[in-house]
Coordinates of C-alpha atoms and ligand atoms in Angstrom, one line a residue:
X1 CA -105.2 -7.6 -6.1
X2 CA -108.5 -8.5 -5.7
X3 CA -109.9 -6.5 -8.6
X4 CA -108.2 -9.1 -10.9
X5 CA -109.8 -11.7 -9.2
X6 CA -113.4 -10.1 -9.2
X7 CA -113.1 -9.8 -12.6
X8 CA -111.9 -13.5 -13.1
X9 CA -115.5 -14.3 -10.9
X10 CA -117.2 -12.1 -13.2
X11 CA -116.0 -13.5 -16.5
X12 CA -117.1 -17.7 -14.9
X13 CA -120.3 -15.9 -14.7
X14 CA -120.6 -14.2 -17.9
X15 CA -123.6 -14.0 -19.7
X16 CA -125.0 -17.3 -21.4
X17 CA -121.6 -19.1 -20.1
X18 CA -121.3 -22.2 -17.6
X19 CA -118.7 -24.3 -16.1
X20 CA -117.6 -27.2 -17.0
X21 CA -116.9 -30.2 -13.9
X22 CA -114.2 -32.4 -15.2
X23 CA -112.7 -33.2 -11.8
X24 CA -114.4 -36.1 -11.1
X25 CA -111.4 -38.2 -9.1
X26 CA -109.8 -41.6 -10.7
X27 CA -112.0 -43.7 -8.7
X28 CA -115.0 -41.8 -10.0
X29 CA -114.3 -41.6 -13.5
X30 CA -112.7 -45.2 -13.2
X31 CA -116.7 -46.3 -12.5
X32 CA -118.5 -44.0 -14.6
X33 CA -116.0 -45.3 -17.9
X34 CA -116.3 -48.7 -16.8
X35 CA -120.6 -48.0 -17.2
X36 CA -120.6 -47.2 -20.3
X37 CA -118.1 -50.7 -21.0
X38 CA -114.7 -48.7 -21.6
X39 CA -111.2 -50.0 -19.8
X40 CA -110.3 -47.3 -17.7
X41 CA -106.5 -46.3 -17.8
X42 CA -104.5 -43.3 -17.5
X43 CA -104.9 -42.8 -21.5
X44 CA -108.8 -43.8 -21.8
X45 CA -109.1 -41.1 -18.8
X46 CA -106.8 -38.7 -21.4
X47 CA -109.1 -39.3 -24.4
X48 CA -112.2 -39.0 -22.2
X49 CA -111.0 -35.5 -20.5
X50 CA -110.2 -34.5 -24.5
X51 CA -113.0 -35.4 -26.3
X52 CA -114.7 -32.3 -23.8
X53 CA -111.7 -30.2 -23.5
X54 CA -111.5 -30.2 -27.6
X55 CA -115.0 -29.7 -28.5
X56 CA -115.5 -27.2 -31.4
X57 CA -117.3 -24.0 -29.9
X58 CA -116.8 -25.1 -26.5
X59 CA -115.8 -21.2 -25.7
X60 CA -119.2 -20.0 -26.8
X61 CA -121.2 -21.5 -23.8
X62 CA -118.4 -23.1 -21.5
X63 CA -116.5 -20.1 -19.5
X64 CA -114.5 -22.2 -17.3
X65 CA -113.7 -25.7 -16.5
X66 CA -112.8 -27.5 -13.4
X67 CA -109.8 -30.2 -13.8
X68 CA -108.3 -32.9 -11.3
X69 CA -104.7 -33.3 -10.8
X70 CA -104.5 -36.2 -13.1
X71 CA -105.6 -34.1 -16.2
X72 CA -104.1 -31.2 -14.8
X73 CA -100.6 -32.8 -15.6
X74 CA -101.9 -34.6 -18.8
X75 CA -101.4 -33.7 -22.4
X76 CA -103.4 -32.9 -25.6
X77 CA -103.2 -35.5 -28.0
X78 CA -101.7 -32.9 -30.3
X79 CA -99.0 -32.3 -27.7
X80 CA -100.2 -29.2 -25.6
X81 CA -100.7 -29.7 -22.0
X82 CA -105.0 -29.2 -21.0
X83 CA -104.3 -26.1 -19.6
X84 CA -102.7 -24.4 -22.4
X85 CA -105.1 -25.7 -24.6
X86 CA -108.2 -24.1 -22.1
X87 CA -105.9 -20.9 -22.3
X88 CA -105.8 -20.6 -25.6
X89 CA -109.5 -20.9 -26.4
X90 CA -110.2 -17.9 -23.9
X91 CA -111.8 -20.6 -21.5
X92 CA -110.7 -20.4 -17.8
X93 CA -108.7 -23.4 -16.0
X94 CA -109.5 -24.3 -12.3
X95 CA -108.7 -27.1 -10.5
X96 CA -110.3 -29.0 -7.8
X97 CA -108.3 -29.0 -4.4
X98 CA -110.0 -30.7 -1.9
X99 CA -108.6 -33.8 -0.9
X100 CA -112.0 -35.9 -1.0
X101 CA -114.1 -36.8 2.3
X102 CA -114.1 -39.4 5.3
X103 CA -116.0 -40.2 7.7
X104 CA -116.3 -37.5 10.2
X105 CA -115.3 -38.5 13.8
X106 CA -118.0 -38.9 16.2
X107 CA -121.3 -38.8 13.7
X108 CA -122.8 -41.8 12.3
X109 CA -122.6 -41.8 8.7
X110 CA -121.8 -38.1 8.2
X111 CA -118.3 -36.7 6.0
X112 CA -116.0 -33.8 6.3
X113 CA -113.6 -33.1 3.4
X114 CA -110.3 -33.1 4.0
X115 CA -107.2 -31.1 2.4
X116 CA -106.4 -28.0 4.0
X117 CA -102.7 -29.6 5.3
X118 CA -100.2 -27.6 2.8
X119 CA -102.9 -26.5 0.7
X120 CA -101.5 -22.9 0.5
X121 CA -98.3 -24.1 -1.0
X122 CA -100.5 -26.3 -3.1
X123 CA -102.8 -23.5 -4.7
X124 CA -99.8 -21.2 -5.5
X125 CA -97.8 -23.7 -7.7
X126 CA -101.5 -24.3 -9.7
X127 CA -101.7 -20.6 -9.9
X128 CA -98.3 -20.3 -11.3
X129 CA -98.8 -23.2 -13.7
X130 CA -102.0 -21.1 -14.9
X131 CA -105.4 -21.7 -12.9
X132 CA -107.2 -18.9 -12.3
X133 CA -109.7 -20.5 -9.8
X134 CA -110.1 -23.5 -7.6
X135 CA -113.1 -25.8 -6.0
X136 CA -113.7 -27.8 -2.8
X137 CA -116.6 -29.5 -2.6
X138 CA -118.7 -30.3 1.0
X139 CA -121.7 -32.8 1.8
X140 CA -124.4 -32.9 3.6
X141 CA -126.8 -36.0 4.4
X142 CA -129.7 -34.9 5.1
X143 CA -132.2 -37.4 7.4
X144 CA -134.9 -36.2 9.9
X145 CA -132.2 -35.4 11.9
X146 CA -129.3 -34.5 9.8
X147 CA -126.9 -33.0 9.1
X148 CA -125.4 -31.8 12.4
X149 CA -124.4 -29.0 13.9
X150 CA -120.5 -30.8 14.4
X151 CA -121.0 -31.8 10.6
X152 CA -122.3 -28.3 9.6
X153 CA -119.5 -26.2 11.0
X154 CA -117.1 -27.8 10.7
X155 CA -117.5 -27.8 6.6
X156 CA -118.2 -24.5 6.7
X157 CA -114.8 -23.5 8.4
X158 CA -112.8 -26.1 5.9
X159 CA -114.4 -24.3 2.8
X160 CA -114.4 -20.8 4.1
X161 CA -110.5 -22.0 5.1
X162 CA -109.9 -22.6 1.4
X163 CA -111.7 -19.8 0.2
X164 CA -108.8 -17.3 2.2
X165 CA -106.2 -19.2 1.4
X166 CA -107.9 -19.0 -2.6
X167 CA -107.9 -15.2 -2.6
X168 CA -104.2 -14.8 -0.7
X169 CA -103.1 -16.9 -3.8
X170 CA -104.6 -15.2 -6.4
X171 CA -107.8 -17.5 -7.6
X172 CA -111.4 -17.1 -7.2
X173 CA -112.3 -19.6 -4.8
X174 CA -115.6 -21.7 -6.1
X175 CA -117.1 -22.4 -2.9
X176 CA -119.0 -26.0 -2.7
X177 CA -121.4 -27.1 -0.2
X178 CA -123.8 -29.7 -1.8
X179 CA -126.9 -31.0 0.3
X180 CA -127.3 -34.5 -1.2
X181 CA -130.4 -34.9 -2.8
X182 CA -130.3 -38.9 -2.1
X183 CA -133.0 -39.9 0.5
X184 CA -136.7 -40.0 1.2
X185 CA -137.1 -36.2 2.4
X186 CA -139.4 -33.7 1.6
X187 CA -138.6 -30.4 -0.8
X188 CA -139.5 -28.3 2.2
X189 CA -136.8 -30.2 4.3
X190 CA -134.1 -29.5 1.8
X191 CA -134.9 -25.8 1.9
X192 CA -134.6 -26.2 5.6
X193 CA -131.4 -28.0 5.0
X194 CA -130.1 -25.7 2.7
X195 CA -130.9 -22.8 4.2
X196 CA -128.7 -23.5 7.4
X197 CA -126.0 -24.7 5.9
X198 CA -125.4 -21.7 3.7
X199 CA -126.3 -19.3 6.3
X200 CA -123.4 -21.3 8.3
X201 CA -121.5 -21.5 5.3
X202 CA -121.6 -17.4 4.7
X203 CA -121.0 -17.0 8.2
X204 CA -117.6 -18.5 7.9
X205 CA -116.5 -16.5 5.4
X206 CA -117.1 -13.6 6.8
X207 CA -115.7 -14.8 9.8
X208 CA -112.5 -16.0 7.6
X209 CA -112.4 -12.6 6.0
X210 CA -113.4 -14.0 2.4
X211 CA -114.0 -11.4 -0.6
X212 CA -117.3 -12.0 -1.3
X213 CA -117.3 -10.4 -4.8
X214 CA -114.7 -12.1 -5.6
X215 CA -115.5 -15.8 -4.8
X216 CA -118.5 -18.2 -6.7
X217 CA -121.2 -20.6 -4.7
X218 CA -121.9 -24.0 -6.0
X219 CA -124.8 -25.1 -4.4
X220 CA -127.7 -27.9 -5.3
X221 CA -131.2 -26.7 -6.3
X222 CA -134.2 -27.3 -3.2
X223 CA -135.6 -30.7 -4.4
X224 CA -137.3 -33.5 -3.2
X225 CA -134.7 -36.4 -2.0
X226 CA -134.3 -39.1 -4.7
X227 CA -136.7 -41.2 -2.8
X228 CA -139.4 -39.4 -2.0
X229 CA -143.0 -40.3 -2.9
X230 CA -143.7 -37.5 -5.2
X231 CA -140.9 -35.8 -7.6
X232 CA -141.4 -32.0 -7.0
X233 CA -142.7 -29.9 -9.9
X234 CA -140.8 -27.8 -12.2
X235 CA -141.8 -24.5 -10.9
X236 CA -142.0 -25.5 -7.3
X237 CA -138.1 -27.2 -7.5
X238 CA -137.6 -22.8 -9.1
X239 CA -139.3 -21.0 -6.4
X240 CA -137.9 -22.9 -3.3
X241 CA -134.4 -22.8 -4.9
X242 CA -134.1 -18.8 -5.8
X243 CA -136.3 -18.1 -2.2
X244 CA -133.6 -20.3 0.0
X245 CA -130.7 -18.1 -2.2
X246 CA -132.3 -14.4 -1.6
X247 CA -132.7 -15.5 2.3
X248 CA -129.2 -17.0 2.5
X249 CA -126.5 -16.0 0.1
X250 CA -125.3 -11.9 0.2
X251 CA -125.9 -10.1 -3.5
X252 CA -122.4 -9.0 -3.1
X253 CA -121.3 -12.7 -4.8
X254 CA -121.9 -12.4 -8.5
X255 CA -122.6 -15.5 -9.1
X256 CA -123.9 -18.8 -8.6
X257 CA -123.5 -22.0 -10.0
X258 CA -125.3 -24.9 -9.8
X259 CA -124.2 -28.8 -9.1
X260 CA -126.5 -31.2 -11.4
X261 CA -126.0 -33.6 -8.4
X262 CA -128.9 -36.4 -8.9
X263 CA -130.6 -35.2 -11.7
X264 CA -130.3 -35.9 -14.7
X265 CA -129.5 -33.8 -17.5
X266 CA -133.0 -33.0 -18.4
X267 CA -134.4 -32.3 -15.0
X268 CA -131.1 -29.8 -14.2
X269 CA -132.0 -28.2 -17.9
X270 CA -135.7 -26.9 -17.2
X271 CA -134.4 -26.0 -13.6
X272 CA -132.4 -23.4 -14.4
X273 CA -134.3 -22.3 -17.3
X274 CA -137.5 -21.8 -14.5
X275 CA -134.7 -20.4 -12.3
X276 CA -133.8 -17.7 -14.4
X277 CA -137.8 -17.2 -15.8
X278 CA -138.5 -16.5 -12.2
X279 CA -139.6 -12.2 -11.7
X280 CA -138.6 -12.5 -8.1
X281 CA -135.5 -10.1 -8.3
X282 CA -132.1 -11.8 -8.1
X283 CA -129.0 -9.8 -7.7
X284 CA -126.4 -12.8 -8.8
X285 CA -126.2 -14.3 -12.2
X286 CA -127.9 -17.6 -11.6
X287 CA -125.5 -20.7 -14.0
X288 CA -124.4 -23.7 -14.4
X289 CA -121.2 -26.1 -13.1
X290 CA -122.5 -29.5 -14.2
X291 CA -120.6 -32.3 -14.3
X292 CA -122.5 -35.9 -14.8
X293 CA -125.2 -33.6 -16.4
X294 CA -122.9 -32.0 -19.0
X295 CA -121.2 -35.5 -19.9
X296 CA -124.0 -38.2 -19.7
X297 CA -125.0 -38.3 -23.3
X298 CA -121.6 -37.6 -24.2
X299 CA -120.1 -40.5 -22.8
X300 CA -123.1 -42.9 -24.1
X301 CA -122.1 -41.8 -27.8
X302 CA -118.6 -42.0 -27.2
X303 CA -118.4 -45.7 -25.9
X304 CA -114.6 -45.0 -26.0
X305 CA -114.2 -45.3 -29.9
X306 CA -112.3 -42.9 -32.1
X307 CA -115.2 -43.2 -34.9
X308 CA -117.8 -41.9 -31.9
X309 CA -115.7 -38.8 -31.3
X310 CA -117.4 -35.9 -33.2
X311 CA -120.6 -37.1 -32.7
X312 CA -119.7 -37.6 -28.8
X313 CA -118.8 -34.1 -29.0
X314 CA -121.9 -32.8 -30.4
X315 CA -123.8 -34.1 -28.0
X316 CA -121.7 -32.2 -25.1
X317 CA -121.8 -29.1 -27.3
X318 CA -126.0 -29.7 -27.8
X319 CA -126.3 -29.9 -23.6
X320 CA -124.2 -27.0 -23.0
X321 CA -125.7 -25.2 -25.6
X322 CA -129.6 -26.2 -24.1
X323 CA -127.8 -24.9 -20.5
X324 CA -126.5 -21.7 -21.5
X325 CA -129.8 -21.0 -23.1
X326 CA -131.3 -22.0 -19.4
X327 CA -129.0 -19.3 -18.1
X328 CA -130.9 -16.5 -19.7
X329 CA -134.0 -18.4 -19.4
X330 CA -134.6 -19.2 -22.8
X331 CA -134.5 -22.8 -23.2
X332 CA -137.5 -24.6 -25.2
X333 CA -138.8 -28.2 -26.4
X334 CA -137.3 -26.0 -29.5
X335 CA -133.9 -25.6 -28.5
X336 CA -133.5 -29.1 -27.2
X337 CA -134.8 -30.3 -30.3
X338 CA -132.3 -28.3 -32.2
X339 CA -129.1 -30.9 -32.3
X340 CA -126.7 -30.2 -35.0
X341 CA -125.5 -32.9 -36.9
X342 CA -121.8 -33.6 -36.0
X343 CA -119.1 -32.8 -38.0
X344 CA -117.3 -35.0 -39.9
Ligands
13P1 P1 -122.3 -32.9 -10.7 O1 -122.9 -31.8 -11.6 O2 -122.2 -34.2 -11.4 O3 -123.0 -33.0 -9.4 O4 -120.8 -32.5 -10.4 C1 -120.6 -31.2 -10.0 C2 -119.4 -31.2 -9.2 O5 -118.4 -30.5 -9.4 C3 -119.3 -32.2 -8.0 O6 -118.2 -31.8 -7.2

């Protein structure tokens, strides 16, 4: 059983390929629509979710991508449902399971995501219906004194709960836990941060009996918080990122995938690329599950007009293209520069 789903971890992870985040919840996606001056409603959110899910050569750099329930249960404007439509292009569905976060009880200002109630019975209809993986998604403040212990376990139990109940279903679990980059701390403090919180994180799946090969980790990068004095260089933002893995995540998980979180779609490029340029040995394959980085320049060309489609989708296809090439560490002023026209 779990060689199907080591192979399924594998092929998220294969060479040159990313994910695709496309879970963002209604609220979220509500927001980011209503930015760029587009009337969110069930069908905007449709044509939004389509304009990605449709893009010519998405397979060649896009492995998988991550739905939410809403597009989940949505069709194609052609008529197939999204996940036949991801099928048929070879590119992997998952969907995102967690139920969102609150407030955790007794911190100030802290979350815990919630979701596990029925979640079981949850993944194993999505399974049948044709996911092949799933994501939760954990976060972490981080402050001179944050995150807490309370606020650090108990994540790590909830995800390494999902990740179990993942496997016993049959999907590769994509395992979350995001250190939020906003705030005025220091690079070395989100190493600090980071590194505890996947050394608890790891320790809960082991304790949970979790497949290790057969699971995915979705962590930030180690940078400086958003409101720090001084943005952290290039090569520094590399080095503290792939030093905080090697000490904290086992080589028996084939992969990891980073969150663009904070930065922008730039910023999250040349990280990976001086990720993967780094000699320091890495045993996983070192990727990409952007969301807001993958869409941004997307959604600014598409302003939610049918004429702004193709060229909406070229922009997606330019970013994943500059990412995949960040993957294998070959991503130049070159490559970026390198937009194809769109189609008409
Ligand atoms: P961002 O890349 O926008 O951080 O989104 C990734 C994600 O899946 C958040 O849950």
């Amino acid at each position: 059983m779990t060689s199907d789903l080591k192979m399924t971890a594998r092929a998220l992870v294969a060479v040159g390929k990313g994910i695709l985040s496309a879970d963002e919840t209604v609220q979220i996606v509500t927001k980011r629509l209503e930015t760029a001056s587009i009337l969110a409603t069930p069908d905007t959110r449709r044509a939004y979710r389509e304009l990605f899910l449709t893009a010519p050569g998405i397979s060649e750099f896009i492995s998988g991508v991550i739905l939410h329930d809403e597009t989940w249960h949505q069709n194609s404007s052609t008529g197939p449902a999204f996940v036949d439509v991801l099928l048929r292009l070879g590119v992997l569905p998952g969907i995102k399971v967690d139920d969102g976060t609150r407030a955790l009880a007794g911190s100030h200002g802290e979350a815990i995501t919630e979701g596990l109630d029925g979640l079981s019975d949850r993944l194993a209809e999505y399974r049948e219906l044709g996911a092949r993986f799933a994501k939760w998604r954990a976060v972490f403040v981080v402050s001179g004194t944050l995150p807490s212990a309370a606020c650090t376990h108990a994540n790590a139990h909830a995800l390494a709960r999902f990740a179990a109940m993942c496997q016993e279903q049959r999907l590769v679990p994509i395992v979350e836990p995001e250190v939020l980059m906003e705030g005025a701390h220091s690079i070395d403090r989100c190493e600090e941060v980071t590194g505890n919180v996947l050394h608890a994180v790891f320790e809960a799946l082991h304790d949970q009996r979790v497949c290790l090969e057969a699971m995915l980790v979705k962590p930030n990068m180690v940078t400086a918080g958003s409101e720090f004095a001084t943005r952290a260089t290039i090569e520094d933002v590399a080095s503290a990122t792939v030093r905080c893995l090697r000490r904290h995540v086992p080589a028996a998980v084939p992969g990891v995938a980073f969150l663009s979180g904070n930065q922008d779609h730039l910023a999250v490029t040349s990280h990976l690329n001086a990720i993967n340029r780094l000699t320091t040995p890495k045993p996983w394959t070192l990727t990409f599950s952007y969301g807001r980085a993958l869409q941004s320049e997307a959604l600014a060309e598409w302003r939610g007009r049918l004429g702004n489609i193709r060229a909406a989708q070229a922009a997606f296809i330019h970013r994943a293209r500059c990412c995949s090439a960040a993957a294998l560490g070959r991503y130049t002023a070159a490559v970026e520069r390198e937009r194809e026209p769109a189609a008409v």
